[in-house]
mmCIF file of C-alpha atoms in Angstrom:
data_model
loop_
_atom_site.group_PDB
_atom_site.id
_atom_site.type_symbol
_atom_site.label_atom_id
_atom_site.label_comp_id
_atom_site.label_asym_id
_atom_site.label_seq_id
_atom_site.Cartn_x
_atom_site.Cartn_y
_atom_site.Cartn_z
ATOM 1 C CA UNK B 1 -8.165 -10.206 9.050
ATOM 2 C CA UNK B 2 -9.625 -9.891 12.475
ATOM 3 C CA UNK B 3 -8.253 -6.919 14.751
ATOM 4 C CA UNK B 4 -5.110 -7.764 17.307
ATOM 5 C CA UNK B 5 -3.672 -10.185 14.552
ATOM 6 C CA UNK B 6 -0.437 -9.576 12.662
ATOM 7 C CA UNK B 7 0.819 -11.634 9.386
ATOM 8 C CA UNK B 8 4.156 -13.925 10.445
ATOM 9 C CA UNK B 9 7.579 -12.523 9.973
ATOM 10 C CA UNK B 10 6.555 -9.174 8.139
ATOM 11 C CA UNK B 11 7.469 -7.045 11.398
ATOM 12 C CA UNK B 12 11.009 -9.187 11.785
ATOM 13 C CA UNK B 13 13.567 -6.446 11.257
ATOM 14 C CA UNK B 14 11.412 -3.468 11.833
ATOM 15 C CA UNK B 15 14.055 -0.469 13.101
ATOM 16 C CA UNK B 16 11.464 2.402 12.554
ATOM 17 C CA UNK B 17 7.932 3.208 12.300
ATOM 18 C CA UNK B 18 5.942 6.216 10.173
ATOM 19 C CA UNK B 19 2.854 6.541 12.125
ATOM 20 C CA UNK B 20 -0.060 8.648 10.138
ATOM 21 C CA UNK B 21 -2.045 11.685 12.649
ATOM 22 C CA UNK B 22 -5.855 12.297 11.940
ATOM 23 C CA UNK B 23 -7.547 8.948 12.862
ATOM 24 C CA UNK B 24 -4.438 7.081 13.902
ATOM 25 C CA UNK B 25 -2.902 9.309 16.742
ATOM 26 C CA UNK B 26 -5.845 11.615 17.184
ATOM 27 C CA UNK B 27 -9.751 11.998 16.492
ATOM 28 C CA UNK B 28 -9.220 15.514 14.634
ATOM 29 C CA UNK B 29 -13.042 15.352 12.868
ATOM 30 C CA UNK B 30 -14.635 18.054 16.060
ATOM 31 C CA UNK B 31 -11.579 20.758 14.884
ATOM 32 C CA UNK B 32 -12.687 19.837 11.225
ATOM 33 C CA UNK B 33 -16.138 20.328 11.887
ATOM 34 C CA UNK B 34 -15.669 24.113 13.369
ATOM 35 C CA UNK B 35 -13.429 24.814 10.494
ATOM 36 C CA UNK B 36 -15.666 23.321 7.831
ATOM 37 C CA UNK B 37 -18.681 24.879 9.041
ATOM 38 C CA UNK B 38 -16.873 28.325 9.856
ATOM 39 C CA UNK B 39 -16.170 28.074 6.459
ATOM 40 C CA UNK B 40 -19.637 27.803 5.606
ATOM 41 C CA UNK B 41 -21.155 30.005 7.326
ATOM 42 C CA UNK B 42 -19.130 32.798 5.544
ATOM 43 C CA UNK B 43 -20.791 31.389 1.985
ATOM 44 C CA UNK B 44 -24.182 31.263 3.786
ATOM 45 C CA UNK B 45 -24.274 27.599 3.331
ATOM 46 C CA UNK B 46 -25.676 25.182 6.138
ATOM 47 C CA UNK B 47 -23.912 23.501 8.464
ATOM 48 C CA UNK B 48 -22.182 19.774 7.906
ATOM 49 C CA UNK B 49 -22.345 17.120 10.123
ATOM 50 C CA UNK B 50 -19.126 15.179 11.826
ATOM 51 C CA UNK B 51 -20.411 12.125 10.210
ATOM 52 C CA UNK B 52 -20.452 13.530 6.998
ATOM 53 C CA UNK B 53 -17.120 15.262 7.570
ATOM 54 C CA UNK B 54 -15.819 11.714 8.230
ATOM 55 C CA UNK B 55 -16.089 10.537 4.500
ATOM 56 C CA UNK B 56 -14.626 13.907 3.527
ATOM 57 C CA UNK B 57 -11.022 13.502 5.313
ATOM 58 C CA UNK B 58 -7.596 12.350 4.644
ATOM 59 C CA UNK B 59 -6.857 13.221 1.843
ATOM 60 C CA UNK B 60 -5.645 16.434 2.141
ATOM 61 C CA UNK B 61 -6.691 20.234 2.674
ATOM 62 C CA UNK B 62 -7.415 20.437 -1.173
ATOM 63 C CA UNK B 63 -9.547 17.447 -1.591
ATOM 64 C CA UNK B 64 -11.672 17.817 1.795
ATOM 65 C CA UNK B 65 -12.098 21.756 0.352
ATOM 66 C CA UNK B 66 -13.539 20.767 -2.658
ATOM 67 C CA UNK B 67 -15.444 18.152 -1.634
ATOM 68 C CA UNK B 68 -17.560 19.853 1.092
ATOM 69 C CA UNK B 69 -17.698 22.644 -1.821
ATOM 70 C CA UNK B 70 -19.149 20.011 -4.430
ATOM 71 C CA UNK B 71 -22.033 19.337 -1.823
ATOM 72 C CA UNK B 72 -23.833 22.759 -2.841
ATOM 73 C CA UNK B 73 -21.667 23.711 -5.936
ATOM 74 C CA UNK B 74 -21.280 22.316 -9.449
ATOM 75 C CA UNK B 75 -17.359 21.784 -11.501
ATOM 76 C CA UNK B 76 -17.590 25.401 -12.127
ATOM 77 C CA UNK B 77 -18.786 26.458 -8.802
ATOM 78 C CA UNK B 78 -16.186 24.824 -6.729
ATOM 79 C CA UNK B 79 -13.645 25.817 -8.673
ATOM 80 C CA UNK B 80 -14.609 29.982 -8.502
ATOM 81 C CA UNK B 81 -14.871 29.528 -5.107
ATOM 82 C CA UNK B 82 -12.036 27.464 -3.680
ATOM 83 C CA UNK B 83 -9.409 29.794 -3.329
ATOM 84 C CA UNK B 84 -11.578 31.714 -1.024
ATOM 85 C CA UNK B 85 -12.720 29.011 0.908
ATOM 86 C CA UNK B 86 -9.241 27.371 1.545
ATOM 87 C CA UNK B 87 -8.266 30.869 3.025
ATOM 88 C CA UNK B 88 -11.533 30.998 4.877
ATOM 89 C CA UNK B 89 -11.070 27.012 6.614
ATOM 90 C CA UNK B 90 -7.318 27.411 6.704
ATOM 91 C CA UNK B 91 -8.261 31.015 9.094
ATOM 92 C CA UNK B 92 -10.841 29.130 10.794
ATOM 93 C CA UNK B 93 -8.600 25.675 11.358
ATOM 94 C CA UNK B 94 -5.485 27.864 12.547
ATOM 95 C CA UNK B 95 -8.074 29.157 15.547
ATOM 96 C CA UNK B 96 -9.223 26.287 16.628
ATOM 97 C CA UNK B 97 -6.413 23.893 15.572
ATOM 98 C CA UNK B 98 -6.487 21.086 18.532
ATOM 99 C CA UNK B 99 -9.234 22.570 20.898
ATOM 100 C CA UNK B 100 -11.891 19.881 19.966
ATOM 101 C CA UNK B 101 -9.594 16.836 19.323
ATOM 102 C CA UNK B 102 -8.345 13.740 21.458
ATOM 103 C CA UNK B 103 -6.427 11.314 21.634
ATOM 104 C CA UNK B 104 -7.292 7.994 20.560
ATOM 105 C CA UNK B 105 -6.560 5.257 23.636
ATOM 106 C CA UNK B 106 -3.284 4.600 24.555
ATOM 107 C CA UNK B 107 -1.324 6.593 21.811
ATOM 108 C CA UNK B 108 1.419 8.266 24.050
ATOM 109 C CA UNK B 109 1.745 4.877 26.150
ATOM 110 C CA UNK B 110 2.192 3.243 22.319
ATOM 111 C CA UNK B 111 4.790 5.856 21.198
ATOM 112 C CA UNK B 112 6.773 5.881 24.904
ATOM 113 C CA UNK B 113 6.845 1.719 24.434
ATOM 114 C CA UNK B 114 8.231 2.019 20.999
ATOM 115 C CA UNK B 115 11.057 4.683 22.146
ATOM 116 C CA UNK B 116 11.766 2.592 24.771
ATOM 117 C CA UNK B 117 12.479 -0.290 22.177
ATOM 118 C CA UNK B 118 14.583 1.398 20.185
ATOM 119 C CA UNK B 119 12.485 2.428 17.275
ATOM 120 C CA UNK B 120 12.841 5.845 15.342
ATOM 121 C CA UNK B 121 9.850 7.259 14.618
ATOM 122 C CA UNK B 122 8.275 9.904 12.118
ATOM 123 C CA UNK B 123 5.102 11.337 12.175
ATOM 124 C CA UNK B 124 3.505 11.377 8.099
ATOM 125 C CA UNK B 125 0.364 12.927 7.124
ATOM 126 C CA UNK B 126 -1.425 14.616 4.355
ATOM 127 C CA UNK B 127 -2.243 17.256 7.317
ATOM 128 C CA UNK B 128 -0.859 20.863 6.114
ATOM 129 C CA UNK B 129 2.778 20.824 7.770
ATOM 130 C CA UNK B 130 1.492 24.434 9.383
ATOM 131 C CA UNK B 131 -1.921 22.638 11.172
ATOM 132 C CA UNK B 132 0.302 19.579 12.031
ATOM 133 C CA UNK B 133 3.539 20.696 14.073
ATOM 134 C CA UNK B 134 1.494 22.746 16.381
ATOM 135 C CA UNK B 135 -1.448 20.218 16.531
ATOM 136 C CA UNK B 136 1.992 17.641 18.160
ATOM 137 C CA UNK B 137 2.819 19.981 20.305
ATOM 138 C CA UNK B 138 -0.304 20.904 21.907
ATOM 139 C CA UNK B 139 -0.866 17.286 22.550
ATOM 140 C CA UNK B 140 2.733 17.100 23.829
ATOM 141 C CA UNK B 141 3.313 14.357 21.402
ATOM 142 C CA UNK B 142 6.308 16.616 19.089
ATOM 143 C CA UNK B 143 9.292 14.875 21.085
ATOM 144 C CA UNK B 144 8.464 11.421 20.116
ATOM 145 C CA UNK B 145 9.259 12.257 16.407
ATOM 146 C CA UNK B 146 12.468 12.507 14.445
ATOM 147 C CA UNK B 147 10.700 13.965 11.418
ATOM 148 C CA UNK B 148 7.508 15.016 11.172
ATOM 149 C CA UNK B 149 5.969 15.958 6.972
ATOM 150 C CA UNK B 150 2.562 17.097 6.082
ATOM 151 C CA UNK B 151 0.944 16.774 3.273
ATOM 152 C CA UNK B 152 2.496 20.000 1.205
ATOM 153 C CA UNK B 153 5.991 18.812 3.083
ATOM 154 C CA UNK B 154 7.110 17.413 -0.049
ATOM 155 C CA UNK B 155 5.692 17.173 -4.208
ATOM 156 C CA UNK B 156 3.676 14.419 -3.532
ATOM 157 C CA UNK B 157 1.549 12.998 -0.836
ATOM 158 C CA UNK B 158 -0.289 9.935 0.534
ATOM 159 C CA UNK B 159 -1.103 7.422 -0.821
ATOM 160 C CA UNK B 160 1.947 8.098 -3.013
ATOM 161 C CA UNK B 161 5.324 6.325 -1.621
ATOM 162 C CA UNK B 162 7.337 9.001 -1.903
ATOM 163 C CA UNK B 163 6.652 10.398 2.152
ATOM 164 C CA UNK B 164 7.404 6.907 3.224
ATOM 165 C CA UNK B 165 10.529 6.478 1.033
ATOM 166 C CA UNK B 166 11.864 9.751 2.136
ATOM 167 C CA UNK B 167 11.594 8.764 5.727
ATOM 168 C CA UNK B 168 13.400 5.501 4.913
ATOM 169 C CA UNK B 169 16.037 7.599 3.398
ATOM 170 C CA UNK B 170 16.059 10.065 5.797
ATOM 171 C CA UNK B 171 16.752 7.123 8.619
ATOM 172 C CA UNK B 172 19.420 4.784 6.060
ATOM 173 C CA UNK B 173 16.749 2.406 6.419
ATOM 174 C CA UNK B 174 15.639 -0.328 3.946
ATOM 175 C CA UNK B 175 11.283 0.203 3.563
ATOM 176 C CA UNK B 176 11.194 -3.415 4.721
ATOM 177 C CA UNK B 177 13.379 -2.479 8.236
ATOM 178 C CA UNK B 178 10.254 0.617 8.512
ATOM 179 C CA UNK B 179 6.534 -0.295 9.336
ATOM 180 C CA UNK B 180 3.552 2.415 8.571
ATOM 181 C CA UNK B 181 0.573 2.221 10.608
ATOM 182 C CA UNK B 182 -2.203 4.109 9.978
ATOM 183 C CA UNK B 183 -6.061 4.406 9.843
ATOM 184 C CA UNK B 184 -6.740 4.094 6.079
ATOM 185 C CA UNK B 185 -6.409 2.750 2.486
ATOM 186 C CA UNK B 186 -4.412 5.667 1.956
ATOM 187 C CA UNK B 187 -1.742 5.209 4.464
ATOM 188 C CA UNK B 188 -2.226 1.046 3.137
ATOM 189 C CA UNK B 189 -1.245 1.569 -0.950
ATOM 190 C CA UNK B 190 1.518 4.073 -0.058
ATOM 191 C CA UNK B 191 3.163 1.399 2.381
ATOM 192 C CA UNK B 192 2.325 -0.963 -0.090
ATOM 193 C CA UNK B 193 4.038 0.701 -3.081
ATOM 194 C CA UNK B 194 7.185 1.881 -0.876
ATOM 195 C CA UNK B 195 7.633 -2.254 -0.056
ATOM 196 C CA UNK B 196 7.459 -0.976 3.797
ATOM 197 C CA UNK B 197 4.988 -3.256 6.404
ATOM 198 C CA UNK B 198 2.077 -1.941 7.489
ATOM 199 C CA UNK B 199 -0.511 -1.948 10.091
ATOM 200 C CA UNK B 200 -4.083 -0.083 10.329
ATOM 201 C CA UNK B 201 -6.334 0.215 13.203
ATOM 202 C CA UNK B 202 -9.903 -0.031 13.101
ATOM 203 C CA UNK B 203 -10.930 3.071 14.433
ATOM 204 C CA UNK B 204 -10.391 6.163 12.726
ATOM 205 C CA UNK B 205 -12.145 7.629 9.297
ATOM 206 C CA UNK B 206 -10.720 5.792 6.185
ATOM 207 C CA UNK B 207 -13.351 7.181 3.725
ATOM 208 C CA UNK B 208 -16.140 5.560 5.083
ATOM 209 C CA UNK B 209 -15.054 1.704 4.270
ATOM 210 C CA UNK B 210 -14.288 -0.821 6.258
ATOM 211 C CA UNK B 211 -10.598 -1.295 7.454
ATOM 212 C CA UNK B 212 -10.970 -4.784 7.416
ATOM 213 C CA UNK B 213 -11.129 -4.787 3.534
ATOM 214 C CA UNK B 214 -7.963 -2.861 3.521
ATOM 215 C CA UNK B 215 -4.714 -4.422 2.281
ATOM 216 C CA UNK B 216 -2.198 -4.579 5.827
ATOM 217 C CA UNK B 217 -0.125 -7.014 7.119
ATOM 218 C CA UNK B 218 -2.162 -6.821 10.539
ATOM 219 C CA UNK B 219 -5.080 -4.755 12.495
ATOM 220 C CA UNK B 220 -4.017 -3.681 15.732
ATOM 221 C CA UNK B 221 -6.295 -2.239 18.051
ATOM 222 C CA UNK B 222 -4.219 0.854 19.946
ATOM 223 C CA UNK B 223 -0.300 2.352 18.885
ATOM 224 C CA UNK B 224 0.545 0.376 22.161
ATOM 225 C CA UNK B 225 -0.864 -3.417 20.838
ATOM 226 C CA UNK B 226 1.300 -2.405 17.606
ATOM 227 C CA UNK B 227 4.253 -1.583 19.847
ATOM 228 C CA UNK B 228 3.720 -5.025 21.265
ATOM 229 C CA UNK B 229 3.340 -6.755 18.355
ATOM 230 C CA UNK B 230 6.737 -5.041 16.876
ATOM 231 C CA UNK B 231 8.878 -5.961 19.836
ATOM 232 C CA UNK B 232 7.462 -9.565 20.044
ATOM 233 C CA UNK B 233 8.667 -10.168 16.056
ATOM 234 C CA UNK B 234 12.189 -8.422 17.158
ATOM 235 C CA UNK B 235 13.050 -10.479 20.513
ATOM 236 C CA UNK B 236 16.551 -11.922 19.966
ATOM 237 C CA UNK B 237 16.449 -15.523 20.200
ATOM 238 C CA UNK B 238 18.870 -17.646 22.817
#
């Protein structure tokens, strides 16, 4: 599926939208990279590149900690040494939280156009709840969100459906009447698995793949195409 296209009829309905936060609203990898590498430094280990850092994210706090871990550490290693390296990047994170990142193009214009048409929206991503409210506000993005959960917000995260199906309850909304749009495979299955539309965009991280081999109903270029898109499947008819 080529970017700016959407699949017929799958956005007919849509009341709602769960947009995802690291590579969908905002390029987070520069506070990652101080963090990781803060991190680091206190182990003595080298520093990481952003690139590499890419392939690392989304996953959660857990994952990304073990995996840069498992780049100079064996099973055993990683394991002895994670508790005390979450506490180290979680300090380091906390400091920095939102210095180095931006905005991706025309985010706030996409979530003031999708206010404007009536949509609810909630912010859901396997970002630690404590890195993510403050990370909205600093970008002065909070007040666009009904709900906002991170990825220790409930028992399970991303790419399982339960986020997305809370939201859905949360709004008395059927998962087909609430569209996810995200940057990855992970925001992709859980849409898929909580029977809600969804939309990716082609920038972003999503593990290094290609979003185009990523199962969506549509690729949309900035939060303010999908807006578009959204209100053009939801225009009464005379």
């Amino acid at each position: 599926m080529q970017a700016g296209t959407v699949k017929d009829h799958v956005l007919a309905g849509v009341r709602a939208a769960i947009i995802d936060l690291d590579g969908t609203m905002l390029d987070t990898v520069p506070d990652f990279q101080v963090a990781i590498n803060g991190m680091r430094a206190e182990f003595d280990l080298a520093p990481i590149s952003a690139d590499a850092i890419k392939l690392m994210v989304g996953k959660g706090s857990e994952n990304l900690i073990r995996t840069v871990l498992a780049l100079d550490f064996d099973a055993a290693g990683v394991e002895q040494r994670f508790e005390h390296a979450m506490d180290a990047y979680q300090r380091h994170y906390l400091a920095v939280n939102g210095q180095f990142s931006t905005l991706y193009p025309d985010v706030e214009a996409g979530l003031a156009a999708m206010k404007a048409a009536g949509l609810r929206l909630a912010c859901v991503t396997n970002k630690p709840i404590a890195f993510a409210l403050p990370l909205l506000k600093q970008k002065k993005l909070d007040g666009y969100f009904e709900i906002v959960y991170g990825g220790d917000s409930l028992p399970q995260k991303k790419p399982h459906p339960m986020p997305l199906l809370q939201v859905c309850a949360d709004f008395d909304l059927a998962p087909a009447k609430v569209v996810a749009i995200g940057d990855s495979s992970n925001d992709a299955q859980a849409a898929r698995a909580a029977a809600c539309p969804v939309l990716t965009v082609p920038y972003g991280y999503n593990h290094g793949h290609s979003i185009h081999d990523t199962d969506s109903d549509g690729i949309v270029n900035t939060l303010l195409e999908a807006a578009h898109f959204i209100s053009m499947h939801n225009r009464p008819a005379y």
